[in-house]
Short mmCIF file of C-alpha atoms in Angstrom, two decimals:
data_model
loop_
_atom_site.label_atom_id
_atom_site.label_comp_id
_atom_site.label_asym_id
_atom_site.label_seq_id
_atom_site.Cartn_x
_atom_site.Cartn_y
_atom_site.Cartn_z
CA UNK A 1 0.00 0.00 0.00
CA UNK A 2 1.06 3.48 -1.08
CA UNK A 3 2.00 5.48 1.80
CA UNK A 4 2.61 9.26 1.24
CA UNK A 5 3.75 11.61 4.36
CA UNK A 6 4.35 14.96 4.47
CA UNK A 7 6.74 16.96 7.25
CA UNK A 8 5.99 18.61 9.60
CA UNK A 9 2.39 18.36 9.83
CA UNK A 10 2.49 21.54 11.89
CA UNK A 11 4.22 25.03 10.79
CA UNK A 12 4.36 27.86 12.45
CA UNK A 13 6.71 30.47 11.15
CA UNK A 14 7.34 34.34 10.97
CA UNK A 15 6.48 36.72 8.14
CA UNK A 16 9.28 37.34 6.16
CA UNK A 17 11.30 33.53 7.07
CA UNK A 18 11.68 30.57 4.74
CA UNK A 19 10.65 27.53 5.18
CA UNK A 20 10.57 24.02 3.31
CA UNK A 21 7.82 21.49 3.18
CA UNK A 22 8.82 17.60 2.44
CA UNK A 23 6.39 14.74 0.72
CA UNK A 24 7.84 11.14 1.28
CA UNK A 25 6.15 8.74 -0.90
CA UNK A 26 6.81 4.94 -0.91
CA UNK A 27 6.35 3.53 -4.24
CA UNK A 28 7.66 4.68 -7.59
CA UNK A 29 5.65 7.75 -9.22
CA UNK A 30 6.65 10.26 -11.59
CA UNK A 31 3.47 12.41 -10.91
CA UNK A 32 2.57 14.19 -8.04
CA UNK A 33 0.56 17.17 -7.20
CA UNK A 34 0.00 20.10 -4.51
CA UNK A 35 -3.14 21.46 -3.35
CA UNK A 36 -3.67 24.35 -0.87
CA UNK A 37 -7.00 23.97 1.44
CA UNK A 38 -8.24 26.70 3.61
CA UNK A 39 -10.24 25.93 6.32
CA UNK A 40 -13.81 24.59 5.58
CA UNK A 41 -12.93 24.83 2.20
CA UNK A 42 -12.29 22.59 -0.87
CA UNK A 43 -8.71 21.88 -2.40
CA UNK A 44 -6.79 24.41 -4.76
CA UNK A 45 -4.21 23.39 -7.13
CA UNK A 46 -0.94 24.50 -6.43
CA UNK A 47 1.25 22.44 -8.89
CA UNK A 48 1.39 19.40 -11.14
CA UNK A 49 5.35 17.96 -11.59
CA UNK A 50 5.21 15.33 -13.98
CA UNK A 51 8.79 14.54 -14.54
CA UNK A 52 11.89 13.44 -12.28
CA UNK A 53 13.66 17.02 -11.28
CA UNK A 54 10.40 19.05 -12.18
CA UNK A 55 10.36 22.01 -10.89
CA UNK A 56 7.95 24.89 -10.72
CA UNK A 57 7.64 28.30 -9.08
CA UNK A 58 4.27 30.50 -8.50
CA UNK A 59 4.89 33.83 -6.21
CA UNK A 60 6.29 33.26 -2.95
CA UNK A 61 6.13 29.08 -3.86
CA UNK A 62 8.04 26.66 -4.99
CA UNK A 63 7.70 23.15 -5.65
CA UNK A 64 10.70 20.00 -6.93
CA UNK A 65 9.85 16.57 -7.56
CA UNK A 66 12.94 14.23 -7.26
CA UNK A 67 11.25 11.07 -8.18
CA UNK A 68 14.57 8.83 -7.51
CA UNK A 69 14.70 9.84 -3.51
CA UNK A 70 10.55 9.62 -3.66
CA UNK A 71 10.93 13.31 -2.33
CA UNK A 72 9.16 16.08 -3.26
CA UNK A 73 9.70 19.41 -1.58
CA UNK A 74 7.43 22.73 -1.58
CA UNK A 75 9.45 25.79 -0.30
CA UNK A 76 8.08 28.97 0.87
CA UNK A 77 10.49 32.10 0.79
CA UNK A 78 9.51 35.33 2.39
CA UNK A 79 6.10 33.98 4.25
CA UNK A 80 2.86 36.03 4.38
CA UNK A 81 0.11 35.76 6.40
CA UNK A 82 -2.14 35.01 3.16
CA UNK A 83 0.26 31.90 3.20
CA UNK A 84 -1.67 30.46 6.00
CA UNK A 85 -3.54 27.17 5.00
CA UNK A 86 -3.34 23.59 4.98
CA UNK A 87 -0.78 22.09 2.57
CA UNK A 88 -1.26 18.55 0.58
CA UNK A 89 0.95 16.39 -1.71
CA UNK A 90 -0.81 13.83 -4.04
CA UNK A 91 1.09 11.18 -5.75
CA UNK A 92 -1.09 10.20 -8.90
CA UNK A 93 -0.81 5.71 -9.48
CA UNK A 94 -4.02 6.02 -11.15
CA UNK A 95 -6.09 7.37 -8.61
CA UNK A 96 -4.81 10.31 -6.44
CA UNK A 97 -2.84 9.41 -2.53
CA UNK A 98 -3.00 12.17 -0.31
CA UNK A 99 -0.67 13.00 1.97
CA UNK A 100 -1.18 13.97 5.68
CA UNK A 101 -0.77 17.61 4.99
CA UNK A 102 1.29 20.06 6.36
CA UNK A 103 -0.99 22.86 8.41
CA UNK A 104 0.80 26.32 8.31
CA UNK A 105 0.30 29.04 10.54
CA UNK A 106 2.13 32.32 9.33
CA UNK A 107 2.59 34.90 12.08
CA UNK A 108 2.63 38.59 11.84
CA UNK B 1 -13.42 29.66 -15.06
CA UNK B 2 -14.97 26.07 -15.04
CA UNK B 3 -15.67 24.74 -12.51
CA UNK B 4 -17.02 21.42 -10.87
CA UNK B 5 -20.43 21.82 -9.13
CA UNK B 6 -21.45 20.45 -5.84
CA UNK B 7 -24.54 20.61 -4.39
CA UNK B 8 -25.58 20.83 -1.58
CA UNK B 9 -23.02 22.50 0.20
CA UNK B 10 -24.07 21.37 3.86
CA UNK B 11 -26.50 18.59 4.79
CA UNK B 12 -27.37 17.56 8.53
CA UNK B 13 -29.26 14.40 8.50
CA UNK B 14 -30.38 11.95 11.46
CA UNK B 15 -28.71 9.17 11.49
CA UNK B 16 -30.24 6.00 9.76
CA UNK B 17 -31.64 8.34 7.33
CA UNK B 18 -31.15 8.86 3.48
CA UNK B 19 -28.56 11.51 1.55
CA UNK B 20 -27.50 11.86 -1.55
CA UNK B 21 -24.72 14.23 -3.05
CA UNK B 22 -24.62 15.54 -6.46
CA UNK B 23 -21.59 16.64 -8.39
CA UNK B 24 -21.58 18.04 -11.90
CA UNK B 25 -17.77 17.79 -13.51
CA UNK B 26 -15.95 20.01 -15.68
CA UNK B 27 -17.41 19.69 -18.91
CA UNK B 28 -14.97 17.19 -21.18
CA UNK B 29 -13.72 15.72 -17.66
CA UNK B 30 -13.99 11.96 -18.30
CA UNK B 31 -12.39 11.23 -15.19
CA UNK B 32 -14.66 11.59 -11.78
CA UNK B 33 -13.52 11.18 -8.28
CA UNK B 34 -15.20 11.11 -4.90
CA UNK B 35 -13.30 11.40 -1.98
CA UNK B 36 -14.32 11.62 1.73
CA UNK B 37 -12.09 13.92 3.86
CA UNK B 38 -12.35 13.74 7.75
CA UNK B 39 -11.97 16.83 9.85
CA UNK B 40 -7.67 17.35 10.30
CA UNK B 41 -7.06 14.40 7.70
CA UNK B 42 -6.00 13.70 3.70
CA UNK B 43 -8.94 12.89 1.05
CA UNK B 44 -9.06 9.49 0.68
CA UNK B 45 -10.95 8.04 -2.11
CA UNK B 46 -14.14 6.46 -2.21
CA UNK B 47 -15.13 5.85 -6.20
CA UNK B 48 -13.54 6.43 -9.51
CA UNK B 49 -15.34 6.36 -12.32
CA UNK B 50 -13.90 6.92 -16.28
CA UNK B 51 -17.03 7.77 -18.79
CA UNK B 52 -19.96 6.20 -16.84
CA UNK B 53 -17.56 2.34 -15.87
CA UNK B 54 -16.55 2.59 -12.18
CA UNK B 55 -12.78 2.30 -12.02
CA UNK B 56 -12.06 1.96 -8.73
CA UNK B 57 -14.67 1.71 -5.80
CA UNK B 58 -12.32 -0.51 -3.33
CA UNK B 59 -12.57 1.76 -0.88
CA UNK B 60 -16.53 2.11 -0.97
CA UNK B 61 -18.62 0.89 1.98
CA UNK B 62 -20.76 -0.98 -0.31
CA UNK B 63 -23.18 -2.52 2.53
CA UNK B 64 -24.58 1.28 3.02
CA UNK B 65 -23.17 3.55 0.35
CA UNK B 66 -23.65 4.08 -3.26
CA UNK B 67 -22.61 5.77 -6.48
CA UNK B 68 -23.47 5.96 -10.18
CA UNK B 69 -22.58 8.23 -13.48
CA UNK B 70 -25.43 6.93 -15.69
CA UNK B 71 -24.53 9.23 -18.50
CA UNK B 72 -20.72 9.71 -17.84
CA UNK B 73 -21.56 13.71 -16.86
CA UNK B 74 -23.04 14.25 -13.24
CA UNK B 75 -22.51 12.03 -10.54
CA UNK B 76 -24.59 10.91 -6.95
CA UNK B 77 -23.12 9.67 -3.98
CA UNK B 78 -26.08 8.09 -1.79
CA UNK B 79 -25.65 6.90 1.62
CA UNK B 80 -28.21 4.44 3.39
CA UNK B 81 -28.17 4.53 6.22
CA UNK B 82 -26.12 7.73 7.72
CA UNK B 83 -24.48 6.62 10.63
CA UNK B 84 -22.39 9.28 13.30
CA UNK B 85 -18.92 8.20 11.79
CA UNK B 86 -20.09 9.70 8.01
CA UNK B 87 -19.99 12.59 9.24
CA UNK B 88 -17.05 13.77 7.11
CA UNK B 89 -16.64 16.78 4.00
CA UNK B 90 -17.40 14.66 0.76
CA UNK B 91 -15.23 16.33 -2.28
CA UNK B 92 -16.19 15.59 -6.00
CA UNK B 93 -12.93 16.12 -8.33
CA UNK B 94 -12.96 15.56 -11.98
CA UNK B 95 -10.27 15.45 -14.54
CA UNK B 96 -9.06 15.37 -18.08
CA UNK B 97 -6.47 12.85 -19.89
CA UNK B 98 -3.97 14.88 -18.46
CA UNK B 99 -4.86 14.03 -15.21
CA UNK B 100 -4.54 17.35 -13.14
CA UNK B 101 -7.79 17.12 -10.89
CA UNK B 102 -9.92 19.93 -9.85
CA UNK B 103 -11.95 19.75 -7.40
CA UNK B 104 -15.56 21.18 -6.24
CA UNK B 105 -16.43 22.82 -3.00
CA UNK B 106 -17.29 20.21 -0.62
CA UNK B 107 -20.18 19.08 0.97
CA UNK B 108 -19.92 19.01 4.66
CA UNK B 109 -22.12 16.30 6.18
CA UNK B 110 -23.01 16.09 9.77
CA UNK B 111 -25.03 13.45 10.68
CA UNK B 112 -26.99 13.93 13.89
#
């Protein structure tokens, strides 16, 4: 059985810091996606890496797929509070395994 | 923007009782997915259906839920009975051959 975990599950950092995100997967997979979900809310797509060093960048995010270490990474630089959310990986074997997701908390 | 459509948005139902979730997909979407997300967990997958064929329903408590794409558009998810532990947000995704999913607001069921 797939297993997918993400780390930490809890973030709390300051405005302005960097921080990095980490999605563990343990089967081979060469697609994986991240989705952003506020609370009560449904999932937004972040990203879609489809390829082994993929890497893609969208304001103050960015996320790498290294599909040889199972590892991908989604790093925030310079952290705003609109940051705030709940963070998921996906790794796509045709159907879609979530990860735990990563709950951020970005302080003034 | 397209979009996919879920309706309703919240449901509170007694438990034993009937519910049924509707999800329209983004048009051209062959790919539907329901998922189930508890409160402070990952979606986890319930059905998958390609066109109107159910892909993947492994995950599906057969004995009391339910789920069909008669015409390979909109989708229900029924439940019968509702018991405490359904209580859960129930997200409809769809997707095209390229496989990034989108996914609909949510319902949010509580069952009472």
């Amino acid at each position: 059985e797939l297993k997918v975990e993400q780390n930490p599950l809890f973030l709390s950092m300051q405005e302005g810091k960097n921080y990095t995100i980490y999605c563990n997967y343990s089967t081979t997979s060469d697609r994986l996606y991240w989705y952003r979900q506020d609370p009560g809310k449904s999932l937004e797509s972040l990203f879609v890496l489809l390829s082994n060093g993929a890497v893609k960048q969208e304001g103050r995010l960015m996320a790498s797929l290294d599909t040889k270490a199972r590892l991908s990474t989604l790093h925030i630089t310079a952290a705003v509070h609109d940051l705030s959310a709940t963070y998921f990986c996906a790794v796509d074997l045709n159907q879609f395994y979530f990860g735990t997701g990563t709950s951020l908390t970005v302080i003034p | 923007e397209a979009e996919v459509a879920q309706s309703p948005r919240y449901k509170i139902t007694e438990k034993s009782q009937a519910v049924a979730f509707w999800c329209d997909p983004i048009s051209g979407h062959a790919t539907l997915y329901w998922y189930r997300q508890i409160l402070g967990q990952g979606p986890e997958l319930l059905v998958q259906f390609q066109d109107e064929s159910v892909v993947d329903d492994s995950q599906l408590p057969k004995d009391r839920f339910s789920a069909e794409r008669l015409k390979g558009v909109d989708s229900t998810l029924k439940i019968q009975p509702a018991e405490l532990g359904d209580s859960a947000m129930y997200l409809c995704a769809s997707s095209s051959r390229h496989r990034r999913a989108f996914f609909g607001q949510g319902t949010r069921l509580t069952v009472v």
